[in-house]
Amino acid sequence: MEKIKNDDLMRGMCWGLSIFFLAAAVGTAVYGGDWEQVYKGFVRIIGSPSALITDYFKVGGLSATLFNAGLCTFACCCIVRILKCRLSSSFFASYILLLAHCFYGMNLLNIWPCFIGVALYYHHIKKNIRDYIHIAIFSMAFAPLISELLFRYPLGDKFVAGEIQITAAGIILAGVFGLMAGFVLPGMLEGASRMHKGYNLYNGGLAFGLVGGFIYAFLYKTMGLTSEGPVELVNPLYDGTGDQYIIFWNVMFGIILISTFIAGYILNGRQLKNYDRLLSETGHRTNYAQTYGMPLCMINFGLYGLMILLYMDAVFLLTDGVAFTGPTVGAMFAALTFAVIGQHPKNTWSIFGGYVFLYIIVAVVCALQGRPVPWTLSTQGYINGVAFATGLAPIAGRYGWKAGIAAGAVSAALCTSTGAFHGGFMIFNGGFTAGITALIMVSVLEHHYPHMEVNI
């Protein structure tokens, strides 16, 4: 009975978030008084290559981006409904990660080739896609590459930003890659988990990053071509908003997080019973939904999310950088991906602390050398980096907060360099960074603490 209840609550949260963003798109369009801009912005979004980090607020505008997020996740919910999938914690994580990247990199056009490729793979090996729907959704990580293959790669210098220019060659390239992805990515996911021993919750990041590195090397380095990177399109509304939607997104996240917490609190008997037990979990190979039930997970989702929001607001206030851009909003949701599996405030705060710790060291060294600090905690790459670094929660959970700070600092040192490996065409770059960090940290920690070594 508990499994049915969890299933229903996950389904309700997913449908609720999709409808919420569709309604928000309508609301902002009405407020802005320009319905045509929603359509034009959405066309620009789906017609543009989306390599890291492509800000959909800048490409298509606020309303169009909200519409894209609502539409993509709504389509996902419809597929799950049609296939009669039994929802799991893994599916919920894949849904939140899809939602996160609908603000930068994923759109209604570029998410399907890899999804179809994975579905065909499981059909080929005579397994039901209903049991692996989360893997199909995770495979959408290569959405930026699909857009590149559809639009810019076949056209070269003839490509025009913001115009949908699909060629036969682009369709063939995207189709071939989607099919290839289906036959490669599922196996890579299993292999990556063995590599980092479960210490990186964003398992797909490491797996897909390695595949992405090979593809990028072949398409560009081997062929002697240059990758152009993200498309830059000027959006007057975005550029004219000095605070970059700080009030708007605090209200939006406040509604989502507080309402989720209240719902979980009511469903948990109007109490926080067992939340202390959940906070004592290491996050290593755990499933909070199965162990404690979704009501407590909803409480965790709300409280953990508010902690992340507080961190974001603090770095926006105290340091110079960006605010709530599309990638920042995506990072907020990305940090919540595994709130029902392995993340909670206690095993993630030290990860954030690691980023702060490294920033202080860099600031002191730069001051002693008399040169400016090259980045801040609100630099876009570091905002997205810390969101995915929370996937290292099992390290802090098992080895303590000091290890968590070290993991965060290592991740911060790497986060703006790893995208070059795959050319920005694999959107789980933060998960890839966390995976590399886990490989480094786990080897060192297990050497010094052999009694805690995990046997595969």
CSV table of C-alpha atoms in Angstrom, one decimal:
chain,number,residue,atom,x,y,z
A,1,MET,CA,0.0,0.0,0.0
A,2,GLU,CA,2.9,2.3,0.8
A,3,LYS,CA,4.3,1.8,-2.7
A,4,ILE,CA,1.0,2.8,-4.3
A,5,LYS,CA,0.9,5.9,-2.1
A,6,ASN,CA,4.5,6.8,-3.1
A,7,ASP,CA,3.6,6.3,-6.7
A,8,ASP,CA,0.6,8.5,-6.5
A,9,LEU,CA,2.4,11.3,-4.7
A,10,MET,CA,5.3,11.3,-7.2
A,11,ARG,CA,2.8,11.4,-10.1
A,12,GLY,CA,1.0,14.2,-8.4
A,13,MET,CA,4.2,16.3,-7.9
A,14,CYS,CA,5.2,15.7,-11.5
A,15,TRP,CA,1.8,16.7,-13.0
A,16,GLY,CA,1.6,19.6,-10.6
A,17,LEU,CA,5.0,21.1,-11.6
A,18,SER,CA,4.2,20.7,-15.3
A,19,ILE,CA,0.9,22.5,-15.0
A,20,PHE,CA,2.4,25.1,-12.7
A,21,PHE,CA,4.9,26.1,-15.3
A,22,LEU,CA,2.4,26.1,-18.1
A,23,ALA,CA,0.2,28.4,-16.0
A,24,ALA,CA,3.2,30.6,-15.2
A,25,ALA,CA,3.9,30.9,-18.9
A,26,VAL,CA,0.3,32.1,-19.5
A,27,GLY,CA,0.5,34.4,-16.6
A,28,THR,CA,3.7,36.1,-17.6
A,29,ALA,CA,2.5,36.4,-21.2
A,30,VAL,CA,-0.7,38.1,-20.0
A,31,TYR,CA,1.3,40.4,-17.7
A,32,GLY,CA,3.8,41.2,-20.5
A,33,GLY,CA,0.9,41.8,-23.0
A,34,ASP,CA,2.7,40.1,-25.9
A,35,TRP,CA,1.3,36.6,-26.8
A,36,GLU,CA,3.2,36.7,-30.1
A,37,GLN,CA,6.5,36.9,-28.2
A,38,VAL,CA,5.8,33.5,-26.6
A,39,TYR,CA,5.5,31.8,-30.0
A,40,LYS,CA,8.5,33.6,-31.5
A,41,GLY,CA,10.6,33.0,-28.4
A,42,PHE,CA,9.7,29.3,-28.4
A,43,VAL,CA,10.6,29.0,-32.1
A,44,ARG,CA,14.0,30.6,-31.3
A,45,ILE,CA,14.5,28.2,-28.4
A,46,ILE,CA,13.8,25.0,-30.4
A,47,GLY,CA,15.7,26.4,-33.5
A,48,SER,CA,18.9,27.2,-31.7
A,49,PRO,CA,21.9,25.0,-30.8
A,50,SER,CA,22.1,24.7,-27.1
A,51,ALA,CA,25.6,24.0,-26.1
A,52,LEU,CA,26.7,24.9,-22.5
A,53,ILE,CA,25.6,27.3,-21.2
A,54,THR,CA,22.8,28.6,-23.5
A,55,ASP,CA,20.4,30.8,-21.5
A,56,TYR,CA,16.9,30.3,-22.8
A,57,PHE,CA,15.8,33.5,-21.0
A,58,LYS,CA,18.1,35.3,-23.3
A,59,VAL,CA,17.3,33.3,-26.4
A,60,GLY,CA,13.5,33.2,-26.2
A,61,GLY,CA,12.4,35.2,-23.2
A,62,LEU,CA,10.8,34.4,-19.8
A,63,SER,CA,7.3,33.3,-21.0
A,64,ALA,CA,8.7,31.1,-23.8
A,65,THR,CA,11.1,29.4,-21.5
A,66,LEU,CA,8.4,28.7,-18.9
A,67,PHE,CA,6.3,27.3,-21.8
A,68,ASN,CA,9.1,25.1,-22.9
A,69,ALA,CA,9.6,23.7,-19.4
A,70,GLY,CA,5.9,23.1,-18.9
A,71,LEU,CA,5.5,21.5,-22.3
A,72,CYS,CA,8.5,19.2,-22.1
A,73,THR,CA,7.6,17.9,-18.7
A,74,PHE,CA,3.9,17.6,-19.5
A,75,ALA,CA,4.8,15.5,-22.6
A,76,CYS,CA,7.0,13.3,-20.3
A,77,CYS,CA,4.0,12.8,-17.9
A,78,CYS,CA,1.7,11.9,-20.8
A,79,ILE,CA,4.2,9.2,-22.0
A,80,VAL,CA,4.4,7.8,-18.5
A,81,ARG,CA,0.6,7.8,-18.3
A,82,ILE,CA,0.2,6.1,-21.8
A,83,LEU,CA,2.8,3.4,-21.0
A,84,LYS,CA,1.3,2.9,-17.6
A,85,CYS,CA,4.7,3.1,-15.9
A,86,ARG,CA,5.1,2.5,-12.2
A,87,LEU,CA,6.9,5.5,-10.9
A,88,SER,CA,10.1,5.2,-8.9
A,89,SER,CA,12.6,7.4,-7.1
A,90,SER,CA,14.8,7.1,-10.2
A,91,PHE,CA,12.0,8.3,-12.5
A,92,PHE,CA,11.3,11.3,-10.2
A,93,ALA,CA,15.0,12.2,-10.3
A,94,SER,CA,15.0,12.0,-14.1
A,95,TYR,CA,11.9,14.2,-14.2
A,96,ILE,CA,13.4,16.9,-12.0
A,97,LEU,CA,16.6,16.8,-14.1
A,98,LEU,CA,14.6,17.2,-17.3
A,99,LEU,CA,12.7,20.2,-15.8
A,100,ALA,CA,16.0,21.7,-14.7
A,101,HIS,CA,17.5,21.6,-18.1
A,102,CYS,CA,14.4,23.0,-19.9
A,103,PHE,CA,15.7,26.4,-18.8
A,104,TYR,CA,19.0,25.8,-20.7
A,105,GLY,CA,19.8,23.2,-23.2
A,106,MET,CA,16.7,21.0,-23.5
A,107,ASN,CA,13.6,21.8,-25.6
A,108,LEU,CA,10.6,20.1,-27.1
A,109,LEU,CA,12.5,19.2,-30.3
A,110,ASN,CA,16.0,18.1,-29.2
A,111,ILE,CA,15.0,15.7,-26.4
A,112,TRP,CA,13.4,12.9,-28.4
A,113,PRO,CA,16.1,11.2,-30.6
A,114,CYS,CA,18.0,9.8,-27.7
A,115,PHE,CA,14.8,8.9,-25.9
A,116,ILE,CA,13.6,7.0,-28.9
A,117,GLY,CA,17.0,5.3,-29.3
A,118,VAL,CA,16.9,4.0,-25.7
A,119,ALA,CA,13.3,2.8,-26.2
A,120,LEU,CA,14.3,0.9,-29.4
A,121,TYR,CA,17.3,-0.6,-27.6
A,122,TYR,CA,15.1,-2.1,-24.8
A,123,HIS,CA,12.6,-3.3,-27.4
A,124,HIS,CA,15.5,-5.0,-29.2
A,125,ILE,CA,16.6,-6.9,-26.1
A,126,LYS,CA,13.0,-7.7,-25.3
A,127,LYS,CA,12.6,-5.6,-22.2
A,128,ASN,CA,9.8,-3.3,-21.4
A,129,ILE,CA,10.7,0.4,-21.6
A,130,ARG,CA,8.2,1.0,-18.8
A,131,ASP,CA,10.8,-0.4,-16.4
A,132,TYR,CA,13.6,1.8,-17.8
A,133,ILE,CA,11.8,5.1,-18.6
A,134,HIS,CA,14.2,6.9,-16.3
A,135,ILE,CA,17.2,5.9,-18.4
A,136,ALA,CA,15.4,7.1,-21.5
A,137,ILE,CA,14.9,10.5,-19.9
A,138,PHE,CA,18.4,10.7,-18.5
A,139,SER,CA,19.7,10.0,-22.1
A,140,MET,CA,18.2,13.4,-23.0
A,141,ALA,CA,21.5,14.8,-21.7
A,142,PHE,CA,22.7,14.9,-25.3
A,143,ALA,CA,19.9,17.2,-26.3
A,144,PRO,CA,22.5,20.0,-27.1
A,145,LEU,CA,24.3,17.7,-29.5
A,146,ILE,CA,21.0,16.8,-31.2
A,147,SER,CA,20.4,20.5,-31.8
A,148,GLU,CA,23.9,20.9,-33.1
A,149,LEU,CA,23.5,18.0,-35.5
A,150,LEU,CA,20.1,19.1,-36.7
A,151,PHE,CA,21.0,22.7,-37.3
A,152,ARG,CA,24.5,24.1,-37.3
A,153,TYR,CA,26.8,21.1,-38.0
A,154,PRO,CA,25.5,20.3,-41.5
A,155,LEU,CA,25.2,23.9,-42.5
A,156,GLY,CA,28.5,25.3,-41.3
A,157,ASP,CA,28.8,29.0,-42.2
A,158,LYS,CA,25.3,29.1,-43.7
A,159,PHE,CA,23.7,28.6,-40.3
A,160,VAL,CA,21.5,31.5,-39.1
A,161,ALA,CA,20.8,31.8,-35.3
A,162,GLY,CA,17.2,31.6,-34.3
A,163,GLU,CA,15.9,30.1,-37.6
A,164,ILE,CA,14.8,26.5,-37.9
A,165,GLN,CA,16.9,25.2,-40.7
A,166,ILE,CA,16.6,21.4,-40.7
A,167,THR,CA,18.3,19.5,-43.5
A,168,ALA,CA,18.2,15.9,-44.6
A,169,ALA,CA,21.8,15.5,-43.4
A,170,GLY,CA,20.8,16.9,-40.0
A,171,ILE,CA,17.9,14.5,-39.6
A,172,ILE,CA,20.1,11.6,-40.6
A,173,LEU,CA,22.9,12.6,-38.2
A,174,ALA,CA,20.5,13.1,-35.3
A,175,GLY,CA,18.7,9.8,-36.0
A,176,VAL,CA,21.9,7.8,-36.2
A,177,PHE,CA,23.2,9.3,-33.0
A,178,GLY,CA,19.9,8.8,-31.2
A,179,LEU,CA,20.0,5.1,-32.2
A,180,MET,CA,23.6,4.8,-31.2
A,181,ALA,CA,22.9,6.4,-27.9
A,182,GLY,CA,20.3,3.8,-27.1
A,183,PHE,CA,22.7,1.0,-27.6
A,184,VAL,CA,25.6,2.6,-25.7
A,185,LEU,CA,24.3,4.7,-22.8
A,186,PRO,CA,22.5,2.0,-20.7
A,187,GLY,CA,25.7,0.0,-20.4
A,188,MET,CA,27.8,3.1,-19.7
A,189,LEU,CA,25.5,3.9,-16.8
A,190,GLU,CA,26.1,0.5,-15.1
A,191,GLY,CA,29.9,0.8,-15.7
A,192,ALA,CA,30.1,4.4,-14.3
A,193,SER,CA,28.4,3.3,-11.1
A,194,ARG,CA,31.0,0.6,-10.5
A,195,MET,CA,33.8,3.2,-11.2
A,196,HIS,CA,32.7,5.7,-8.5
A,197,LYS,CA,31.1,3.1,-6.2
A,198,GLY,CA,27.9,5.0,-5.8
A,199,TYR,CA,29.5,8.1,-4.4
A,200,ASN,CA,28.2,10.3,-7.3
A,201,LEU,CA,24.4,10.4,-7.3
A,202,TYR,CA,24.5,12.0,-10.8
A,203,ASN,CA,25.7,8.7,-12.2
A,204,GLY,CA,24.7,9.7,-15.8
A,205,GLY,CA,27.1,12.7,-15.7
A,206,LEU,CA,30.2,10.6,-15.6
A,207,ALA,CA,28.9,8.0,-18.1
A,208,PHE,CA,27.6,10.5,-20.6
A,209,GLY,CA,30.6,12.8,-20.2
A,210,LEU,CA,32.9,10.0,-21.3
A,211,VAL,CA,30.7,9.2,-24.3
A,212,GLY,CA,30.4,12.9,-25.1
A,213,GLY,CA,34.1,13.3,-25.1
A,214,PHE,CA,34.5,10.7,-27.7
A,215,ILE,CA,31.8,12.1,-29.9
A,216,TYR,CA,33.1,15.6,-29.6
A,217,ALA,CA,36.6,14.5,-30.5
A,218,PHE,CA,35.3,12.6,-33.6
A,219,LEU,CA,32.9,15.3,-34.9
A,220,TYR,CA,35.3,18.2,-34.4
A,221,LYS,CA,38.9,17.4,-33.6
A,222,THR,CA,39.2,14.4,-35.9
A,223,MET,CA,37.3,16.2,-38.7
A,224,GLY,CA,39.4,19.4,-38.2
A,225,LEU,CA,36.3,21.6,-37.5
A,226,THR,CA,35.8,24.3,-34.9
A,227,SER,CA,32.9,24.2,-32.4
A,228,GLU,CA,31.1,27.6,-32.3
A,229,GLY,CA,29.7,27.2,-28.7
A,230,PRO,CA,26.4,28.7,-27.4
A,231,VAL,CA,24.3,30.9,-29.7
A,232,GLU,CA,24.1,34.5,-28.5
A,233,LEU,CA,20.7,36.2,-29.2
A,234,VAL,CA,19.8,39.5,-27.7
A,235,ASN,CA,16.5,39.6,-25.7
A,236,PRO,CA,15.6,43.1,-24.7
A,237,LEU,CA,13.4,42.1,-21.8
A,238,TYR,CA,16.1,40.0,-20.3
A,239,ASP,CA,18.9,42.5,-20.8
A,240,GLY,CA,16.7,45.3,-19.5
A,241,THR,CA,16.0,43.5,-16.2
A,242,GLY,CA,18.8,44.6,-13.9
A,243,ASP,CA,17.9,42.3,-11.0
A,244,GLN,CA,17.6,39.3,-13.4
A,245,TYR,CA,14.3,38.1,-12.0
A,246,ILE,CA,15.4,37.8,-8.3
A,247,ILE,CA,12.0,38.7,-6.9
A,248,PHE,CA,10.1,36.7,-9.5
A,249,TRP,CA,12.0,33.5,-8.9
A,250,ASN,CA,12.1,33.8,-5.1
A,251,VAL,CA,8.3,33.9,-5.3
A,252,MET,CA,8.2,31.0,-7.7
A,253,PHE,CA,10.5,28.8,-5.7
A,254,GLY,CA,8.8,29.9,-2.5
A,255,ILE,CA,5.5,28.7,-3.8
A,256,ILE,CA,6.9,25.3,-5.0
A,257,LEU,CA,9.0,24.6,-2.0
A,258,ILE,CA,6.7,25.8,0.8
A,259,SER,CA,3.7,24.2,-0.7
A,260,THR,CA,5.6,20.9,-1.1
A,261,PHE,CA,6.7,21.1,2.5
A,262,ILE,CA,3.2,21.8,3.8
A,263,ALA,CA,1.7,19.0,1.7
A,264,GLY,CA,4.3,16.6,3.1
A,265,TYR,CA,3.8,17.8,6.6
A,266,ILE,CA,0.1,17.2,6.4
A,267,LEU,CA,0.5,13.8,4.8
A,268,ASN,CA,3.0,12.9,7.5
A,269,GLY,CA,0.4,13.4,10.2
A,270,ARG,CA,1.1,17.1,10.7
A,271,GLN,CA,4.5,16.3,12.2
A,272,LEU,CA,8.2,15.9,11.3
A,273,LYS,CA,8.3,12.4,12.7
A,274,ASN,CA,11.3,10.4,11.4
A,275,TYR,CA,12.9,13.3,9.6
A,276,ASP,CA,15.7,13.2,12.1
A,277,ARG,CA,16.3,9.6,11.0
A,278,LEU,CA,16.3,10.6,7.4
A,279,LEU,CA,18.9,13.3,8.2
A,280,SER,CA,21.1,10.6,9.7
A,281,GLU,CA,21.3,8.7,6.4
A,282,THR,CA,24.6,8.9,4.6
A,283,GLY,CA,23.0,9.1,1.2
A,284,HIS,CA,25.1,6.3,-0.1
A,285,ARG,CA,23.0,3.7,-2.0
A,286,THR,CA,19.8,4.8,-0.2
A,287,ASN,CA,16.3,5.3,-1.2
A,288,TYR,CA,14.4,7.7,1.1
A,289,ALA,CA,11.0,7.1,-0.7
A,290,GLN,CA,11.2,3.4,-0.1
A,291,THR,CA,12.5,3.6,3.5
A,292,TYR,CA,10.5,6.6,4.8
A,293,GLY,CA,7.7,7.2,2.3
A,294,MET,CA,7.1,10.2,0.0
A,295,PRO,CA,5.5,12.5,2.6
A,296,LEU,CA,8.8,12.7,4.5
A,297,CYS,CA,10.6,13.1,1.1
A,298,MET,CA,8.3,16.0,0.3
A,299,ILE,CA,9.3,17.6,3.6
A,300,ASN,CA,12.9,17.1,2.7
A,301,PHE,CA,12.4,18.4,-0.8
A,302,GLY,CA,10.9,21.6,0.7
A,303,LEU,CA,13.5,22.2,3.5
A,304,TYR,CA,16.5,21.2,1.4
A,305,GLY,CA,15.3,23.4,-1.4
A,306,LEU,CA,14.9,26.4,0.9
A,307,MET,CA,18.5,25.9,2.1
A,308,ILE,CA,19.7,26.0,-1.6
A,309,LEU,CA,17.6,29.1,-2.3
A,310,LEU,CA,19.1,30.8,0.8
A,311,TYR,CA,22.6,30.0,-0.5
A,312,MET,CA,21.8,31.3,-4.0
A,313,ASP,CA,20.3,34.6,-2.6
A,314,ALA,CA,23.3,35.0,-0.3
A,315,VAL,CA,25.9,34.7,-3.1
A,316,PHE,CA,23.9,37.0,-5.4
A,317,LEU,CA,23.8,39.6,-2.6
A,318,LEU,CA,27.4,39.3,-1.4
A,319,THR,CA,29.3,38.7,-4.7
A,320,ASP,CA,29.3,40.1,-8.2
A,321,GLY,CA,28.0,37.8,-11.0
A,322,VAL,CA,24.7,36.6,-12.4
A,323,ALA,CA,21.4,36.1,-10.7
A,324,PHE,CA,18.4,34.1,-11.8
A,325,THR,CA,19.4,33.4,-15.4
A,326,GLY,CA,18.0,30.3,-17.1
A,327,PRO,CA,21.0,28.2,-16.1
A,328,THR,CA,20.7,29.4,-12.5
A,329,VAL,CA,17.0,28.4,-12.3
A,330,GLY,CA,18.0,25.1,-13.8
A,331,ALA,CA,20.8,24.7,-11.3
A,332,MET,CA,18.2,25.2,-8.5
A,333,PHE,CA,16.1,22.3,-9.7
A,334,ALA,CA,19.2,20.2,-10.5
A,335,ALA,CA,20.3,20.5,-6.9
A,336,LEU,CA,17.0,19.0,-5.9
A,337,THR,CA,17.2,16.0,-8.2
A,338,PHE,CA,18.0,13.4,-5.6
A,339,ALA,CA,16.0,14.8,-2.6
A,340,VAL,CA,14.1,11.5,-2.5
A,341,ILE,CA,17.2,9.3,-2.9
A,342,GLY,CA,20.3,10.6,-1.3
A,343,GLN,CA,20.4,14.3,-0.6
A,344,HIS,CA,19.4,16.2,2.5
A,345,PRO,CA,20.6,19.4,4.2
A,346,LYS,CA,23.0,17.6,6.6
A,347,ASN,CA,25.0,15.7,3.9
A,348,THR,CA,25.1,18.6,1.4
A,349,TRP,CA,25.9,21.8,3.4
A,350,SER,CA,29.6,20.9,3.5
A,351,ILE,CA,29.6,20.6,-0.3
A,352,PHE,CA,28.5,24.3,-0.5
A,353,GLY,CA,31.1,25.0,2.2
A,354,GLY,CA,33.8,23.6,-0.1
A,355,TYR,CA,33.0,26.1,-2.8
A,356,VAL,CA,33.1,28.9,-0.3
A,357,PHE,CA,36.3,27.6,1.2
A,358,LEU,CA,38.0,27.5,-2.2
A,359,TYR,CA,36.8,31.0,-3.1
A,360,ILE,CA,38.2,32.4,0.1
A,361,ILE,CA,41.6,30.8,-0.6
A,362,VAL,CA,41.6,32.2,-4.2
A,363,ALA,CA,40.6,35.6,-2.9
A,364,VAL,CA,43.4,35.7,-0.3
A,365,VAL,CA,46.1,34.5,-2.8
A,366,CYS,CA,44.9,37.0,-5.4
A,367,ALA,CA,45.0,39.8,-2.8
A,368,LEU,CA,48.6,38.9,-1.8
A,369,GLN,CA,49.6,38.9,-5.5
A,370,GLY,CA,47.8,42.2,-6.2
A,371,ARG,CA,45.5,40.9,-8.9
A,372,PRO,CA,41.7,40.7,-9.3
A,373,VAL,CA,39.9,37.5,-8.2
A,374,PRO,CA,39.0,35.7,-11.5
A,375,TRP,CA,35.6,34.3,-10.4
A,376,THR,CA,33.0,34.6,-7.6
A,377,LEU,CA,30.5,32.3,-6.1
A,378,SER,CA,27.8,33.9,-8.3
A,379,THR,CA,29.8,33.3,-11.5
A,380,GLN,CA,27.5,31.2,-13.7
A,381,GLY,CA,29.8,28.2,-14.1
A,382,TYR,CA,30.3,28.0,-10.3
A,383,ILE,CA,26.5,28.3,-9.6
A,384,ASN,CA,25.9,25.3,-11.8
A,385,GLY,CA,28.9,23.5,-10.5
A,386,VAL,CA,27.9,23.6,-6.9
A,387,ALA,CA,24.3,22.5,-7.8
A,388,PHE,CA,25.7,19.3,-9.3
A,389,ALA,CA,28.4,18.9,-6.7
A,390,THR,CA,25.6,18.1,-4.3
A,391,GLY,CA,25.7,14.7,-6.0
A,392,LEU,CA,28.8,14.1,-3.8
A,393,ALA,CA,26.5,14.0,-0.7
A,394,PRO,CA,27.4,10.3,0.0
A,395,ILE,CA,31.0,11.3,0.5
A,396,ALA,CA,30.1,13.8,3.2
A,397,GLY,CA,27.5,11.4,4.6
A,398,ARG,CA,30.0,8.5,5.0
A,399,TYR,CA,33.2,10.3,5.7
A,400,GLY,CA,32.0,13.4,7.4
A,401,TRP,CA,31.8,17.2,6.8
A,402,LYS,CA,35.5,17.7,6.4
A,403,ALA,CA,35.5,15.2,3.5
A,404,GLY,CA,32.5,17.1,2.2
A,405,ILE,CA,34.3,20.4,2.2
A,406,ALA,CA,37.3,18.8,0.4
A,407,ALA,CA,35.0,17.2,-2.2
A,408,GLY,CA,33.3,20.6,-2.8
A,409,ALA,CA,36.6,22.4,-3.2
A,410,VAL,CA,37.9,19.8,-5.7
A,411,SER,CA,34.7,20.0,-7.7
A,412,ALA,CA,34.9,23.8,-7.7
A,413,ALA,CA,38.5,23.6,-9.0
A,414,LEU,CA,37.3,21.4,-11.9
A,415,CYS,CA,33.8,22.7,-12.7
A,416,THR,CA,34.7,25.2,-15.4
A,417,SER,CA,37.2,23.0,-17.2
A,418,THR,CA,35.4,19.8,-17.8
A,419,GLY,CA,33.0,21.2,-20.5
A,420,ALA,CA,35.9,21.5,-22.9
A,421,PHE,CA,36.2,17.7,-22.9
A,422,HIS,CA,32.8,17.2,-24.5
A,423,GLY,CA,32.5,20.6,-26.2
A,424,GLY,CA,29.5,21.5,-24.1
A,425,PHE,CA,27.3,19.0,-26.0
A,426,MET,CA,26.5,16.9,-22.9
A,427,ILE,CA,24.4,18.9,-20.6
A,428,PHE,CA,25.1,17.0,-17.4
A,429,ASN,CA,28.5,18.6,-17.2
A,430,GLY,CA,28.2,19.2,-13.4
A,431,GLY,CA,27.4,15.6,-12.9
A,432,PHE,CA,30.5,14.7,-15.1
A,433,THR,CA,32.6,17.0,-12.8
A,434,ALA,CA,31.1,15.3,-9.7
A,435,GLY,CA,32.0,11.9,-11.2
A,436,ILE,CA,35.6,12.9,-11.7
A,437,THR,CA,35.7,14.4,-8.2
A,438,ALA,CA,34.3,11.1,-6.8
A,439,LEU,CA,37.0,9.1,-8.6
A,440,ILE,CA,39.7,11.3,-7.0
A,441,MET,CA,38.2,11.5,-3.6
A,442,VAL,CA,37.1,7.9,-3.1
A,443,SER,CA,40.5,6.5,-4.1
A,444,VAL,CA,42.2,8.8,-1.5
A,445,LEU,CA,39.6,8.2,1.2
A,446,GLU,CA,39.5,4.5,0.9
A,447,HIS,CA,43.3,4.4,1.1
A,448,HIS,CA,43.3,6.3,4.4
A,449,TYR,CA,40.1,4.6,5.7
A,450,PRO,CA,40.4,1.0,4.4
A,451,HIS,CA,37.8,-0.3,6.8
A,452,MET,CA,35.2,1.8,5.0
A,453,GLU,CA,36.1,0.6,1.5
A,454,VAL,CA,33.1,-0.4,-0.6
A,455,ASN,CA,33.3,-3.7,-2.4
A,456,ILE,CA,31.7,-3.8,-5.8
